[in-house]
Coordinates of C-alpha atoms and ligand atoms in Angstrom, one line a residue:
M277 CA -26.5 -257.7 52.3
K278 CA -28.3 -254.8 53.9
R279 CA -30.3 -253.0 51.2
G280 CA -31.2 -249.9 53.3
V281 CA -30.9 -248.2 56.7
S282 CA -34.2 -249.8 57.8
E283 CA -32.6 -253.2 57.4
L284 CA -30.0 -252.4 60.0
A285 CA -30.8 -254.4 63.2
Y286 CA -30.6 -251.3 65.3
F287 CA -33.7 -250.0 63.4
G288 CA -35.6 -253.2 63.4
G289 CA -34.0 -255.3 60.7
S290 CA -32.7 -258.8 61.4
A291 CA -29.2 -259.1 62.8
A292 CA -26.3 -259.9 60.5
F293 CA -25.1 -262.6 62.9
L294 CA -27.2 -265.1 64.8
Q295 CA -24.4 -265.4 67.5
K296 CA -22.2 -262.7 68.9
V297 CA -18.9 -262.2 67.0
F298 CA -16.3 -261.0 69.5
V299 CA -13.1 -258.9 69.5
G300 CA -10.6 -261.0 71.4
R301 CA -12.0 -264.4 70.8
P302 CA -9.4 -266.7 72.2
N303 CA -7.2 -268.7 69.9
V304 CA -7.5 -272.2 71.4
G305 CA -4.9 -273.8 69.2
D306 CA -4.5 -277.6 68.8
R307 CA -6.8 -279.0 71.5
A308 CA -5.3 -282.5 71.4
R309 CA -1.8 -281.1 71.9
F310 CA -3.1 -279.0 74.9
L311 CA -4.9 -282.0 76.4
D312 CA -1.7 -284.1 76.0
R313 CA 0.3 -281.4 77.8
L314 CA -2.3 -281.2 80.5
D315 CA -2.2 -284.9 81.0
W316 CA 1.5 -284.7 81.3
V317 CA 1.2 -282.0 83.9
L318 CA -1.1 -284.1 86.0
N319 CA 1.1 -287.1 85.7
N320 CA 4.1 -285.1 86.6
R321 CA 2.3 -283.8 89.7
W322 CA 4.1 -280.5 89.5
L323 CA 1.4 -277.9 89.0
T324 CA 3.2 -274.5 89.6
N325 CA 6.3 -272.8 91.1
G326 CA 8.5 -272.7 88.1
G327 CA 7.6 -276.1 86.7
P328 CA 9.1 -277.6 83.5
L329 CA 6.4 -276.3 81.1
T330 CA 6.7 -272.8 82.6
R331 CA 10.5 -272.9 82.0
E332 CA 9.9 -274.1 78.4
F333 CA 7.4 -271.4 77.8
E334 CA 9.9 -268.8 79.2
G335 CA 12.6 -270.1 76.9
R336 CA 10.4 -269.9 73.8
V337 CA 9.1 -266.4 74.6
A338 CA 12.7 -265.1 75.2
E339 CA 13.7 -266.5 71.8
L340 CA 10.8 -264.9 70.1
A341 CA 11.6 -261.6 71.8
G342 CA 15.3 -261.9 71.0
V343 CA 16.3 -261.5 74.7
R344 CA 18.3 -263.6 77.2
H345 CA 15.8 -263.7 80.0
C346 CA 12.0 -264.1 80.5
V347 CA 10.1 -264.5 83.8
A348 CA 6.6 -265.7 83.2
T349 CA 3.9 -264.4 85.6
C350 CA 0.3 -264.8 86.4
N351 CA -0.7 -261.8 84.2
A352 CA 0.8 -258.7 82.7
T353 CA -0.5 -256.3 85.3
V354 CA 1.4 -258.1 88.1
A355 CA 4.4 -258.3 85.7
L356 CA 4.4 -254.5 85.4
Q357 CA 4.2 -254.1 89.2
L358 CA 7.1 -256.6 89.7
L359 CA 9.2 -254.7 87.2
A360 CA 8.5 -251.3 88.6
R361 CA 9.3 -252.6 92.1
A362 CA 12.5 -254.4 90.9
C363 CA 13.7 -251.2 89.3
G364 CA 13.1 -249.2 92.5
L365 CA 10.7 -246.7 90.9
T366 CA 9.6 -243.8 93.0
G367 CA 7.6 -240.5 92.7
E368 CA 6.2 -240.0 89.2
V369 CA 6.1 -242.3 86.2
L370 CA 5.3 -240.9 82.7
M371 CA 3.0 -242.9 80.4
P372 CA 0.3 -242.4 77.7
S373 CA -3.3 -242.1 78.8
L374 CA -4.3 -243.8 75.5
T375 CA -3.9 -247.4 76.9
F376 CA -5.8 -250.1 78.7
A377 CA -6.4 -249.2 82.3
A378 CA -4.0 -251.8 83.5
T379 CA -0.9 -249.6 82.6
P380 CA -1.7 -246.8 85.1
Q381 CA -3.6 -249.1 87.5
A382 CA -0.5 -251.2 87.9
M383 CA 1.6 -248.2 88.9
R384 CA -1.0 -246.5 91.1
W385 CA -1.6 -249.8 93.0
I386 CA 2.0 -249.8 94.2
G387 CA 1.8 -246.1 95.2
L388 CA 3.4 -244.4 92.2
D389 CA 2.1 -241.1 90.8
V390 CA 1.0 -241.5 87.2
V391 CA 1.6 -238.6 84.9
F392 CA 0.0 -238.8 81.4
C393 CA 1.6 -237.5 78.3
D394 CA 0.0 -237.0 75.0
V395 CA 0.6 -239.2 72.0
D396 CA 2.0 -238.6 68.6
P397 CA -1.0 -238.6 66.2
A398 CA 1.1 -240.5 63.7
T399 CA 1.8 -243.5 65.9
A400 CA -0.8 -243.1 68.7
C401 CA 2.1 -243.9 71.0
L402 CA 4.0 -241.6 73.5
D403 CA 5.1 -238.4 71.9
P404 CA 8.8 -238.0 73.0
A405 CA 8.5 -234.2 72.9
R406 CA 5.5 -234.3 75.4
V407 CA 7.6 -236.7 77.6
E408 CA 10.4 -234.2 77.8
A409 CA 8.0 -231.4 78.6
A410 CA 6.5 -233.4 81.5
L411 CA 9.8 -234.3 83.3
T412 CA 10.1 -233.1 86.9
P413 CA 12.6 -233.8 89.6
R414 CA 10.2 -236.5 90.9
T415 CA 10.1 -238.4 87.6
S416 CA 11.7 -241.8 87.9
A417 CA 10.6 -243.7 84.8
I418 CA 9.0 -243.6 81.4
I419 CA 6.6 -246.4 80.4
G420 CA 5.9 -246.6 76.7
V421 CA 3.0 -248.6 75.4
H422 CA 3.2 -250.2 71.9
L423 CA -0.4 -249.5 71.3
W424 CA -2.3 -252.1 69.1
G425 CA 1.2 -253.7 68.5
R426 CA 2.5 -250.6 66.8
P427 CA 5.9 -249.7 68.2
C428 CA 6.8 -246.6 70.2
A429 CA 9.5 -244.2 69.1
V430 CA 12.1 -246.3 70.9
D431 CA 15.3 -244.4 69.9
E432 CA 13.9 -241.0 70.9
L433 CA 12.6 -242.4 74.2
D434 CA 15.9 -244.1 74.9
K435 CA 17.8 -240.8 74.4
I436 CA 15.5 -238.9 76.8
A437 CA 15.8 -241.7 79.4
A438 CA 19.6 -241.8 79.1
A439 CA 20.0 -238.0 79.2
N440 CA 17.8 -237.7 82.4
G441 CA 18.9 -240.8 84.3
L442 CA 15.4 -242.4 84.0
V443 CA 14.3 -246.0 83.8
L444 CA 12.7 -246.8 80.5
L445 CA 10.1 -249.6 80.5
Y446 CA 7.7 -250.9 77.9
D447 CA 4.2 -252.2 78.2
A448 CA 4.4 -254.6 75.2
A449 CA 1.1 -256.4 76.0
H450 CA 0.0 -256.0 72.4
A451 CA 3.3 -256.5 70.7
L452 CA 4.5 -260.1 70.8
G453 CA 6.3 -261.0 67.6
V454 CA 6.6 -257.4 66.4
T455 CA 9.8 -255.7 65.2
T456 CA 10.9 -252.1 64.9
G457 CA 14.0 -251.2 62.9
G458 CA 14.3 -255.0 62.3
R459 CA 14.7 -255.6 66.1
P460 CA 12.1 -257.6 68.0
I461 CA 10.0 -255.9 70.6
G462 CA 11.2 -257.3 73.9
G463 CA 14.7 -255.9 73.8
F464 CA 14.0 -252.2 74.2
G465 CA 14.4 -250.1 77.4
V466 CA 15.4 -251.8 80.6
A467 CA 12.7 -254.5 80.2
E468 CA 9.4 -255.1 78.5
V469 CA 6.2 -256.8 79.5
F470 CA 4.0 -259.1 77.5
S471 CA 0.4 -260.2 78.2
F472 CA -0.8 -263.7 77.5
H473 CA -4.4 -263.0 78.5
A474 CA -7.1 -265.1 76.9
T475 CA -7.8 -262.4 74.3
K476 CA -4.2 -262.0 73.2
V477 CA -2.5 -263.3 70.1
V478 CA -0.7 -265.9 72.3
N479 CA -2.7 -266.8 75.4
S480 CA -2.1 -268.8 78.5
F481 CA -5.7 -268.3 79.8
E482 CA -4.2 -265.6 82.1
G483 CA -0.5 -264.8 82.0
G484 CA 2.3 -262.3 81.4
A485 CA 6.0 -262.1 81.3
V486 CA 8.9 -259.7 81.9
V487 CA 11.6 -260.0 79.2
T488 CA 15.0 -258.4 79.5
D489 CA 18.7 -258.8 78.7
D490 CA 19.6 -257.8 82.2
G491 CA 20.3 -261.0 84.1
E492 CA 20.5 -259.4 87.5
L493 CA 17.1 -257.7 87.0
A494 CA 15.5 -260.9 85.8
A495 CA 16.9 -262.8 88.9
R496 CA 15.5 -260.1 91.2
I497 CA 12.0 -260.3 89.5
R498 CA 12.1 -264.1 89.7
R499 CA 12.7 -263.9 93.4
M500 CA 10.1 -261.2 93.9
H501 CA 7.4 -263.2 92.0
N502 CA 8.0 -266.1 94.4
F503 CA 7.5 -264.2 97.8
G504 CA 11.0 -262.7 97.6
F505 CA 12.5 -266.2 98.4
A506 CA 16.2 -266.3 97.7
S507 CA 16.4 -269.8 99.0
P508 CA 13.5 -272.1 99.9
G509 CA 11.4 -270.5 102.6
T510 CA 13.7 -267.5 103.1
A511 CA 12.9 -264.1 101.7
D512 CA 15.6 -261.6 101.1
S513 CA 13.4 -258.9 99.5
V514 CA 9.8 -257.8 99.5
G515 CA 7.9 -260.2 97.3
T516 CA 4.5 -261.3 96.2
N517 CA 3.0 -264.3 94.4
G518 CA 3.1 -263.6 90.7
K519 CA 3.9 -267.1 89.4
M520 CA 2.5 -268.7 86.3
A521 CA 0.9 -272.1 86.8
E522 CA 1.8 -275.1 84.7
V523 CA -1.7 -275.4 83.2
A524 CA -1.3 -271.8 82.0
A525 CA 2.1 -272.6 80.5
A526 CA 0.6 -275.7 78.8
M527 CA -1.9 -273.4 77.1
G528 CA 0.8 -270.8 76.3
L529 CA 3.0 -273.4 74.7
T530 CA 0.1 -274.7 72.6
S531 CA -0.8 -271.2 71.6
L532 CA 2.8 -270.5 70.6
D533 CA 2.8 -273.6 68.4
T534 CA 0.2 -271.9 66.2
F535 CA 1.5 -268.4 66.6
A536 CA 2.7 -268.1 63.0
D537 CA -0.7 -269.4 61.7
S538 CA -2.6 -266.9 63.9
V539 CA -0.5 -264.1 62.6
A540 CA -1.0 -265.2 59.0
H541 CA -4.7 -265.4 59.6
N542 CA -4.8 -262.0 61.2
E543 CA -2.8 -260.5 58.3
A544 CA -5.2 -261.9 55.8
N545 CA -8.1 -260.5 57.8
Y546 CA -6.4 -257.1 57.9
D547 CA -5.9 -257.1 54.1
L548 CA -9.5 -258.1 53.6
Y549 CA -10.9 -255.4 55.9
R550 CA -8.7 -252.8 54.1
A551 CA -9.9 -254.0 50.7
E552 CA -13.6 -254.0 51.8
L553 CA -13.4 -250.6 53.4
A554 CA -11.1 -248.9 50.8
G555 CA -12.5 -245.7 49.5
L556 CA -15.1 -245.3 52.2
P557 CA -14.9 -241.6 53.0
G558 CA -13.9 -240.7 56.6
V559 CA -13.0 -244.3 57.5
R560 CA -9.4 -245.5 58.0
V561 CA -8.1 -248.9 59.0
I562 CA -5.2 -248.2 61.3
G563 CA -2.1 -249.4 59.5
Y564 CA 0.9 -251.5 60.2
D565 CA 4.4 -250.9 58.8
R566 CA 4.8 -253.7 56.2
Q567 CA 8.6 -253.4 56.3
E568 CA 8.5 -254.8 59.8
R569 CA 7.1 -258.0 61.4
N570 CA 3.6 -257.4 62.9
N571 CA 1.1 -259.6 64.6
F572 CA -2.0 -257.8 63.2
H573 CA -3.8 -258.7 66.4
Y574 CA -5.9 -255.6 66.6
L575 CA -8.1 -254.4 63.7
V576 CA -8.8 -250.7 64.5
L577 CA -11.0 -248.3 62.6
E578 CA -10.7 -244.6 62.9
L579 CA -13.8 -242.7 62.0
D580 CA -13.7 -239.0 61.1
G581 CA -17.2 -238.0 62.2
K582 CA -17.0 -234.7 60.3
I583 CA -16.9 -236.7 57.0
T584 CA -19.0 -239.7 58.0
R585 CA -21.6 -237.7 59.9
L586 CA -21.6 -240.7 62.1
H587 CA -20.0 -240.8 65.5
R588 CA -18.0 -243.8 66.6
D589 CA -20.4 -244.5 69.4
V590 CA -23.3 -244.6 67.0
L591 CA -21.5 -247.1 64.8
L592 CA -20.7 -249.1 67.9
D593 CA -24.4 -249.3 68.7
V594 CA -25.3 -250.2 65.1
L595 CA -22.7 -253.0 65.1
R596 CA -23.6 -254.4 68.4
A597 CA -27.3 -254.7 67.3
E598 CA -25.9 -256.9 64.5
N599 CA -24.1 -259.0 67.1
V600 CA -20.8 -257.6 66.1
M601 CA -19.3 -256.9 69.5
A602 CA -16.9 -254.1 68.6
Q603 CA -14.8 -252.5 71.4
R604 CA -13.8 -249.0 72.2
Y605 CA -10.1 -249.8 72.5
F606 CA -9.2 -247.5 74.1
A607 CA -11.8 -244.9 75.2
P608 CA -12.1 -243.0 77.3
G609 CA -8.4 -242.1 77.8
C610 CA -7.3 -243.2 81.3
H611 CA -7.0 -239.6 82.4
E612 CA -10.8 -239.3 82.2
M613 CA -11.3 -242.3 84.5
P614 CA -12.1 -241.4 88.2
P615 CA -8.9 -242.9 89.7
F616 CA -6.8 -240.7 87.5
R617 CA -8.8 -237.6 86.9
G618 CA -6.9 -234.4 87.5
E619 CA -5.7 -233.3 84.2
P620 CA -7.5 -230.2 83.0
A621 CA -9.7 -231.1 79.9
G622 CA -7.9 -230.5 76.6
T623 CA -4.4 -231.1 77.9
L624 CA -4.1 -234.3 75.9
P625 CA -5.7 -233.2 72.6
H626 CA -4.4 -236.0 70.4
T627 CA -5.3 -238.7 73.0
E628 CA -8.8 -237.3 73.3
R629 CA -9.2 -237.0 69.5
I630 CA -8.1 -240.6 68.9
A631 CA -10.0 -242.0 71.8
D632 CA -13.1 -240.4 70.4
R633 CA -12.8 -242.0 67.0
V634 CA -11.4 -245.5 67.3
L635 CA -13.2 -248.8 67.3
A636 CA -11.7 -252.3 67.4
L637 CA -13.5 -254.9 65.1
P638 CA -13.4 -258.7 65.4
T639 CA -10.4 -260.5 64.0
G640 CA -8.3 -263.5 64.8
P641 CA -8.4 -267.1 63.7
S642 CA -12.1 -267.6 64.6
V643 CA -13.2 -264.8 62.3
T644 CA -13.8 -265.9 58.7
R645 CA -13.7 -264.0 55.4
E646 CA -17.4 -264.2 55.2
D647 CA -17.7 -262.7 58.7
I648 CA -15.5 -259.8 57.6
R649 CA -17.5 -259.2 54.4
R650 CA -20.7 -259.1 56.5
I651 CA -19.2 -256.8 59.1
C652 CA -17.9 -254.4 56.4
D653 CA -21.3 -254.5 54.7
V654 CA -22.8 -253.1 57.9
V655 CA -20.1 -250.5 58.3
T656 CA -20.5 -249.4 54.7
M657 CA -24.2 -249.2 54.9
A658 CA -24.0 -247.1 58.1
V659 CA -21.3 -244.8 56.9
N660 CA -22.8 -244.3 53.4
H661 CA -26.0 -243.1 55.2
G662 CA -24.2 -241.5 58.1
A663 CA -26.5 -238.5 58.5
E664 CA -29.7 -240.6 58.3
V665 CA -28.4 -243.2 60.7
T666 CA -27.4 -240.5 63.2
H667 CA -30.7 -238.8 62.9
R668 CA -32.7 -242.0 63.5
W669 CA -30.3 -243.0 66.3
R670 CA -30.8 -239.7 68.0
A671 CA -34.6 -240.0 67.7
R672 CA -34.5 -243.5 69.2
R673 CA -32.2 -242.3 72.0
G674 CA -34.3 -239.3 72.6
E675 CA -37.5 -241.5 72.9
A676 CA -35.7 -243.7 75.4
G677 CA -34.4 -240.6 77.2
T678 CA -31.0 -242.2 77.5
R679 CA -27.5 -240.9 77.4
E680 CA -26.4 -237.7 75.7
V681 CA -25.9 -237.7 71.9
P682 CA -22.4 -237.5 70.6
E683 CA -21.7 -234.8 68.1
Ligands
T4K945 N1 -1.4 -253.3 79.1 C1 -2.1 -253.3 78.0 C2 -1.8 -252.2 77.0 C3 -3.2 -254.1 77.9 O1 -4.0 -254.0 76.8 C4 -3.5 -255.1 78.9 C5 -4.6 -256.0 78.8 C6 -2.6 -255.1 80.0 C7 -1.6 -254.2 80.1 C8 -2.9 -256.1 81.1 O2 -2.7 -257.4 80.7 P1 -3.3 -258.6 81.7 O3 -3.0 -258.2 83.1 O4 -4.8 -258.7 81.4 O5 -2.5 -259.8 81.2 C9 -9.4 -257.3 77.7 C10 -8.4 -258.1 78.4 O6 -9.0 -258.6 79.6 C11 -7.1 -257.4 78.7 O7 -6.2 -258.4 79.1 C12 -6.6 -256.7 77.5 N2 -5.4 -255.9 77.8 C13 -7.7 -255.7 77.0 C14 -7.3 -255.0 75.8 O8 -8.8 -256.5 76.7 P2 -11.6 -256.2 78.5 O9 -12.0 -255.4 79.8 O10 -12.0 -255.6 77.2 O11 -12.1 -257.7 78.7 P3 -13.5 -258.4 78.2 O12 -13.8 -259.4 79.2 O13 -14.5 -257.4 77.9 O14 -13.1 -259.2 76.9 C15 -12.8 -258.5 75.7 C16 -13.4 -259.3 74.6 O15 -12.9 -260.6 74.5 C17 -14.9 -259.4 74.6 O16 -15.3 -259.0 73.3 C18 -15.2 -260.9 74.9 C19 -13.9 -261.6 74.4 N3 -13.6 -262.7 75.2 C20 -13.0 -262.5 76.4 C21 -12.6 -263.6 77.2 C22 -12.0 -263.3 78.6 C23 -13.8 -264.0 74.7 O17 -14.3 -264.2 73.6 N4 -13.4 -265.0 75.5 C24 -12.8 -264.9 76.7 O18 -12.4 -265.9 77.3 O19 -10.0 -256.4 78.6

């Protein structure tokens, strides 16, 4: 327990954790089961190119997502590119700026123009009204992002896409195992993309997948992710190499085996964070709709600096000094990153406001209840003494002559 501001590690106290506690610590799952699978892969001498474990993984992901088809890929960024290409996107694609850089990067990399729309402050996902206002004759698609695993306004976006002849896709990197209106994420729009990166709730080291009910689209993507081959060695379309390796599928299957346990652990963590931080003025744990299925993968705090007198970046520094490696998921908004700059400042006010306030804290199966109590103790100490912490933080920054001080 910290008994005063001077005991915070940032101001010279000892750190709350001897070793770093990370956001996105991988869920390794049952190691023996993984090693069995790995052994099987090596004995089978079939290491990639649509091997049996990859097919099994695809079947299990499709089932979880409630769709007929799944094409597993080397990562979600390539999955987004394959999907965009397979749908024949051209010109402009609309998407939120409040996302991981992969969403716009994937589109820009294949030559599409990215147009950012503001988010609905209630969901932090695309605001359908802003999408409608951004349509031009060059718009070919809408890409929704289920941010932090909280679903987009799928019905409204569907109506806009249908009324304007647009392709509707979802970046569902955060939303495996989530439902909206009782229906699993995976079956909305033309297709959706999951990520199985090491840091995700289900991981395959690196990996991704396109899921869809459209068999023709899935077949096209399957060909495209294998050099465009329609038959061995013969390409009938432009293609790339986006395949998942068997070792990745072995990890993905092992991670799926414990998916329900991981979600239960995440949910218990989420409840404990909420209980520990309840009533702390100006601090909100971003919520999940308990009527739906959630994966509780991201634990996101929103800090109202006017109340706390403590900016998110100050709290981030304070936490990191304690070895709590919180993350600014997601700041800055992508529209403020050099490859995408061009929007006049202030055009995405909700995005900018949220990006300025949010902070992801460690959760997942490797984070214990005691870890959470200690993390919340630091947050509580810093927030309860927000003005003093900010003052001392500024003084230290000023002495060091480093970056500008957030308001
Ligand atoms: N769309 C969205 C909305 C996404 O969030 C992402 C990825 C994508 C698309 C693209 O998916 P992929 O193409 O990656 O399949 C991390 C992940 O690399 C990235 O996959 C993820 N989103 C993003 C939210 O988080 P960084 O730049 O924050 O990575 P890094 O290396 O700083 O790691 C994050 C944290 O995880 C750190 O606290 C350390 C910890 N960590 C990381 C790794 C790799 C571990 O403890 N062990 C590990 O092995 O992007």
